[in-house]
PDB file of C-alpha atoms in Angstrom:
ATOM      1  CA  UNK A   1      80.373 121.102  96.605  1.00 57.00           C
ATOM      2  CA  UNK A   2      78.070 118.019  96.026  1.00 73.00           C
ATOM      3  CA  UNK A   3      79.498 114.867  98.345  1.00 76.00           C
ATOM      4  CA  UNK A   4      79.945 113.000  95.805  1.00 77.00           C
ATOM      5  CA  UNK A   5      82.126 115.436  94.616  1.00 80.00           C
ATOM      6  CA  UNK A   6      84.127 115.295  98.057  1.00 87.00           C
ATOM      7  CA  UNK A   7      84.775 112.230  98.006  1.00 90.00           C
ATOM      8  CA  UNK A   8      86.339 112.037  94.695  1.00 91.00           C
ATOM      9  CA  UNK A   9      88.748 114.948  96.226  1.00 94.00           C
ATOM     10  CA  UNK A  10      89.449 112.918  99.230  1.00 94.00           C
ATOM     11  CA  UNK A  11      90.480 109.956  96.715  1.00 95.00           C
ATOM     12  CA  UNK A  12      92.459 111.908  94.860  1.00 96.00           C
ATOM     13  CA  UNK A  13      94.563 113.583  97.586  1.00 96.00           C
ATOM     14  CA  UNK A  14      94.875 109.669  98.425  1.00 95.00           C
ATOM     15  CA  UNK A  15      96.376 108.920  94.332  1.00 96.00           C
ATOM     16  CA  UNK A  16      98.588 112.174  95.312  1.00 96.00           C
ATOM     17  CA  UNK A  17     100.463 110.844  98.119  1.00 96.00           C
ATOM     18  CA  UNK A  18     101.988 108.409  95.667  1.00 96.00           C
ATOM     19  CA  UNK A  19     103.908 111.498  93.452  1.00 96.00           C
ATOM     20  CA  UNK A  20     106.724 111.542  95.111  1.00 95.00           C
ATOM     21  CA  UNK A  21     109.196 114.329  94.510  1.00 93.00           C
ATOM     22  CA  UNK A  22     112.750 112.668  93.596  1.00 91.00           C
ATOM     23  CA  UNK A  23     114.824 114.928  95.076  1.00 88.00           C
ATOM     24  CA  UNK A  24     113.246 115.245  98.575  1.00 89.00           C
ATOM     25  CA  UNK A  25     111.707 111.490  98.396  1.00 92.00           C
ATOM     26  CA  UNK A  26     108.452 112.926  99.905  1.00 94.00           C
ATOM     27  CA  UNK A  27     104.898 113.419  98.475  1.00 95.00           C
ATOM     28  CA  UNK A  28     103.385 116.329  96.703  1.00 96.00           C
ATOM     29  CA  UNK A  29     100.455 116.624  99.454  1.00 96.00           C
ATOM     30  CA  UNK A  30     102.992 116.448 102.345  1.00 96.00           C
ATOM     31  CA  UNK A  31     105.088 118.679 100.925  1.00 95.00           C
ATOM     32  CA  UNK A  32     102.128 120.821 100.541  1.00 95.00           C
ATOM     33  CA  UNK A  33     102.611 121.946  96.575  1.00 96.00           C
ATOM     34  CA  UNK A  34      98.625 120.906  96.213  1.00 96.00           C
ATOM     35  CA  UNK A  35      96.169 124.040  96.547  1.00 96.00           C
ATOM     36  CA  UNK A  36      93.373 122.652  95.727  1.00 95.00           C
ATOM     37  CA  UNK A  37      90.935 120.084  93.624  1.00 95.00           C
ATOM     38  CA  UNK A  38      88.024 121.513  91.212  1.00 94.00           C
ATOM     39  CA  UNK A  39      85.906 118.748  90.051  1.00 94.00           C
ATOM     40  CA  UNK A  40      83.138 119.103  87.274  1.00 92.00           C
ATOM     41  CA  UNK A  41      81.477 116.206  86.046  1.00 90.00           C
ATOM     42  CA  UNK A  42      84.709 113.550  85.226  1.00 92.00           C
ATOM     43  CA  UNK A  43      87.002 116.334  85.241  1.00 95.00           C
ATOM     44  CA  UNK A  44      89.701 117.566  88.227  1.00 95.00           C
ATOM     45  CA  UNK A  45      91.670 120.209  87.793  1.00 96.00           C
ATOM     46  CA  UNK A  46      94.815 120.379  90.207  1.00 96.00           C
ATOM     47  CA  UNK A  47      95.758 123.839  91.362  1.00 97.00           C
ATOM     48  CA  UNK A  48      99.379 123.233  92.845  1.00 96.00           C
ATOM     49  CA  UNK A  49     102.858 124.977  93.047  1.00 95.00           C
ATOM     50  CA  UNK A  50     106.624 124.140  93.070  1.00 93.00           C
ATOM     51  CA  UNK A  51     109.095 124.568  95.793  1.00 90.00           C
ATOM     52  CA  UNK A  52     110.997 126.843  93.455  1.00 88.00           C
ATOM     53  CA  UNK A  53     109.861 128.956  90.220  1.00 87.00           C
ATOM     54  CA  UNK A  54     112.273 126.915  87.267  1.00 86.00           C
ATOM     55  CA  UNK A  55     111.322 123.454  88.915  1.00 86.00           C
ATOM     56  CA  UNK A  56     113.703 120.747  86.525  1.00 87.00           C
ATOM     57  CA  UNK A  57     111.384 118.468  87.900  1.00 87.00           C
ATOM     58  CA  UNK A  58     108.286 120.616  86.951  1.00 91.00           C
ATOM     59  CA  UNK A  59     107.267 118.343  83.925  1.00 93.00           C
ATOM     60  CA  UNK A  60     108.122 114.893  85.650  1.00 95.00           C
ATOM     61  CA  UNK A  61     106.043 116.202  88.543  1.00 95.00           C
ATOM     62  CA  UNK A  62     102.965 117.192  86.465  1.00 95.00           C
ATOM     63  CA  UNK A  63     103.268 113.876  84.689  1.00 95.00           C
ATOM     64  CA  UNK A  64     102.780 111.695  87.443  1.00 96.00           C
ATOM     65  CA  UNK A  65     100.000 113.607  89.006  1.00 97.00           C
ATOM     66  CA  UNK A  66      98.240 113.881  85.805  1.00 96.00           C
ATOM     67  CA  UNK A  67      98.739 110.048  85.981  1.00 97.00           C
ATOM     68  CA  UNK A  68      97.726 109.800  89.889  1.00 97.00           C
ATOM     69  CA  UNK A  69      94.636 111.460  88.778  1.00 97.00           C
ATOM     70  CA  UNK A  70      93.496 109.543  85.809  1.00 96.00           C
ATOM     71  CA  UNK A  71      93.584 106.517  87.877  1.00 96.00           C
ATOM     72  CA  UNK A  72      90.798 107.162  90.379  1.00 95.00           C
ATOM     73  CA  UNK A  73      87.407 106.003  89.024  1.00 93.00           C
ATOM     74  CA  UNK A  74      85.413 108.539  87.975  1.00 92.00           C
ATOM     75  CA  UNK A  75      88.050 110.831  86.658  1.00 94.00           C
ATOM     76  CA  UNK A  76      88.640 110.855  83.001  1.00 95.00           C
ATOM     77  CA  UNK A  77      90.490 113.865  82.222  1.00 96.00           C
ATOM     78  CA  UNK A  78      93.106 116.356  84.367  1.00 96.00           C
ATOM     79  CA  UNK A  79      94.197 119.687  83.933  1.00 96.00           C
ATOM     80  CA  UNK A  80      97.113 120.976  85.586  1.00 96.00           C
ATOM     81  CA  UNK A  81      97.120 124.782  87.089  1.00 96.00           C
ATOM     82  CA  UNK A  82     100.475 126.127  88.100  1.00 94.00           C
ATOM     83  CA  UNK A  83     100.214 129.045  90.551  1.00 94.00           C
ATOM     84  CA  UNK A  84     102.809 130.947  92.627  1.00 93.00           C
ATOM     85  CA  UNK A  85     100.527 132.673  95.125  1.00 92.00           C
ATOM     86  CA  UNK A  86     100.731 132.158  98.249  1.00 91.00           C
ATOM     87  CA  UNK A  87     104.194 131.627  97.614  1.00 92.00           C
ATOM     88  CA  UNK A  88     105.570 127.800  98.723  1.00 92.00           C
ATOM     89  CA  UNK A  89     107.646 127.925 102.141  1.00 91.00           C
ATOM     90  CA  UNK A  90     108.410 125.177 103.938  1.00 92.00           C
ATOM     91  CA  UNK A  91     105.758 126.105 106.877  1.00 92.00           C
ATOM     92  CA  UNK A  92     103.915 124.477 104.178  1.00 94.00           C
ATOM     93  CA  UNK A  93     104.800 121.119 104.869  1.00 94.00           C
ATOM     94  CA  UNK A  94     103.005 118.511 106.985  1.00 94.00           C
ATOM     95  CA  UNK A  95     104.780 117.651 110.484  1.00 92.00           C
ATOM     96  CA  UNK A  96     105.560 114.419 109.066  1.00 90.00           C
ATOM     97  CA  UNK A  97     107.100 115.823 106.052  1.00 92.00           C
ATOM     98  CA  UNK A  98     109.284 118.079 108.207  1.00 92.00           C
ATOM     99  CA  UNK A  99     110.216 115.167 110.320  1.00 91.00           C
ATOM    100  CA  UNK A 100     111.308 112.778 107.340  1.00 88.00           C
ATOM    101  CA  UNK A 101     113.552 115.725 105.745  1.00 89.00           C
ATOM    102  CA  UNK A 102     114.972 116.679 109.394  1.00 88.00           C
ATOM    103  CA  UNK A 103     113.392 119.649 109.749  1.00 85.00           C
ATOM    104  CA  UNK A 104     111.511 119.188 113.427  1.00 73.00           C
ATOM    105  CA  UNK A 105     112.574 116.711 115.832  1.00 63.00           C
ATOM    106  CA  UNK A 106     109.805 113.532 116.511  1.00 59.00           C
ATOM    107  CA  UNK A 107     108.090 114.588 119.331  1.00 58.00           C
ATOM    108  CA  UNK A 108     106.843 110.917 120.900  1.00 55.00           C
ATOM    109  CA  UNK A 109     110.405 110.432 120.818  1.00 50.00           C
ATOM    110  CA  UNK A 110     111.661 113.184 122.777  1.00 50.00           C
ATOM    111  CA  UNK A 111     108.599 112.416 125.622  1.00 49.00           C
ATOM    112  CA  UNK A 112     110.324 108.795 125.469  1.00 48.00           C
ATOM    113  CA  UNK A 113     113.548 110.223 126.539  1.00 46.00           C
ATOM    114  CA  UNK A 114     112.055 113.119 129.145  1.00 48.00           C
ATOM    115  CA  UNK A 115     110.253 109.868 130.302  1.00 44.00           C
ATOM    116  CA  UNK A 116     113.749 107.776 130.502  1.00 48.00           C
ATOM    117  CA  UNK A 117     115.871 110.183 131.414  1.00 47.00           C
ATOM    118  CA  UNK A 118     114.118 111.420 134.390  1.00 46.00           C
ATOM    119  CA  UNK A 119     113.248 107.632 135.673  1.00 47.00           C
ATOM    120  CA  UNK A 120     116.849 107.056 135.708  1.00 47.00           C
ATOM    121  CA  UNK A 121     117.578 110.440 137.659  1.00 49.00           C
ATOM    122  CA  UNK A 122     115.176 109.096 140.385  1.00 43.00           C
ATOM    123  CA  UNK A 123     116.617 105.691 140.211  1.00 47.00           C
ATOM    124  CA  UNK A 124     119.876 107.532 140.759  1.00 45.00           C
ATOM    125  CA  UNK A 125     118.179 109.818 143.592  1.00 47.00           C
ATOM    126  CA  UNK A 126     117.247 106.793 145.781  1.00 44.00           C
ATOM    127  CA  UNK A 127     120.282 104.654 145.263  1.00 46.00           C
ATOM    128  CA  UNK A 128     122.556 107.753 145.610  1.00 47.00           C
ATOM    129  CA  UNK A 129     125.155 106.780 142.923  1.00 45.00           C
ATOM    130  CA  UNK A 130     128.772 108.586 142.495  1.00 48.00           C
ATOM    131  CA  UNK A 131     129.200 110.909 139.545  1.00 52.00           C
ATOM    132  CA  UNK A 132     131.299 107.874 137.803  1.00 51.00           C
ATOM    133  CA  UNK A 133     128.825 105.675 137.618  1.00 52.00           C
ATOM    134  CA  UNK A 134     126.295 108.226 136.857  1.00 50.00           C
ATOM    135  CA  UNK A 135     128.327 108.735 133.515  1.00 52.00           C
ATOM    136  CA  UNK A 136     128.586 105.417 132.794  1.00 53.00           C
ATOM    137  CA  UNK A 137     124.632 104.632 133.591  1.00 49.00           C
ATOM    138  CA  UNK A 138     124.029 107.522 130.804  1.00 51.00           C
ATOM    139  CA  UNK A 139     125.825 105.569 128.063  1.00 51.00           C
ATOM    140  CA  UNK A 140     124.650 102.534 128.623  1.00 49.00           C
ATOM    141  CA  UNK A 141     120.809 103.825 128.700  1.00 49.00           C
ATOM    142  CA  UNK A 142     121.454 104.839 125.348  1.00 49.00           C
ATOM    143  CA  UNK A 143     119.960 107.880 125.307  1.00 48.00           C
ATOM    144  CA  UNK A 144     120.150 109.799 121.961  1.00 48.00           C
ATOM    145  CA  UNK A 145     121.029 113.415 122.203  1.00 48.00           C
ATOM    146  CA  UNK A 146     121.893 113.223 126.007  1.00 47.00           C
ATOM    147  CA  UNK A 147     124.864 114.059 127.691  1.00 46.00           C
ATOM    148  CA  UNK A 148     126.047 113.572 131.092  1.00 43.00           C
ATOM    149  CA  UNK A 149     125.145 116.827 132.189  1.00 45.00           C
ATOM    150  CA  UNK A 150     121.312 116.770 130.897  1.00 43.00           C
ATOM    151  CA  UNK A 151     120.703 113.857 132.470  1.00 42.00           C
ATOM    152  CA  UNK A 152     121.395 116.192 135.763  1.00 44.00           C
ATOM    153  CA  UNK A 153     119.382 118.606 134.311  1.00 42.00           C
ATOM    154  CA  UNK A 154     115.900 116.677 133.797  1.00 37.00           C
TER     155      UNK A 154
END
């Protein structure tokens, strides 16, 4: 593939992070439905699946990459290429993708409150607080997802 060529592909995976899928308000490249880019001359043709064979959103979805597409210089026409192998599963999906929908839990997050918690455990260590207090400490800390007793744990 000629570089120029590459970097029209790399602008157009930019246009297609602005098709966002109504339903899961998240972008066709995140969501990974884009297999790849051919590009000949001012030509791309978008290989690319659906989450589900029977789509309703199949045409709206074409549409606006068709119209992602046309919009990056150099690009004059678009073909669209449905294909259903490799099947779409959600291991398809970015990280951030999984995150936004709920699927994986935000990792800098959870090293904040490994991080927290366990400061406050030693804090606890050295100034030898009762259970009561301990409780109480926990709550106020605001840690998301912990409970009195993982705060012992970590």
């Amino acid at each position: 593939m000629r570089e120029e060529n590459i970097k029209q592909v790399d602008r157009i995976m930019t246009a297609l992070t602005q098709v966002i899928d109504p339903e899961l308000q998240v972008d066709v490249v995140n969501l990974g439905l884009i297999y790849g880019i051919d590009i000949e001359e001012e030509k791309a043709t978008i290989k690319m699946t659906l989450t589900i064979m029977g789509c309703p959103l199949s045409d709206y979805l074409q549409n606006s990459i068709q119209k992602a597409v046309l919009q990056v210089d150099g690009i004059n026409e678009c073909e669209i290429q449905l294909v259903w192998y490799p099947v779409w599963s959600p291991e398809r999906m970015s990280r951030a993708a999984k995150e936004q929908l709920g699927m994986q839990e935000k990792k800098k997050l959870n090293r904040k409150i490994r991080i927290r918690s366990s400061t406050l455990i030693c804090q606890l260590r050295r100034w030898q607080i009762n259970i009561p207090i301990l409780s109480k400490l926990c709550m106020i800390a605001a840690l998301p997802g912990l409970r009195f007793q993982a705060c012992l744990i970590l």
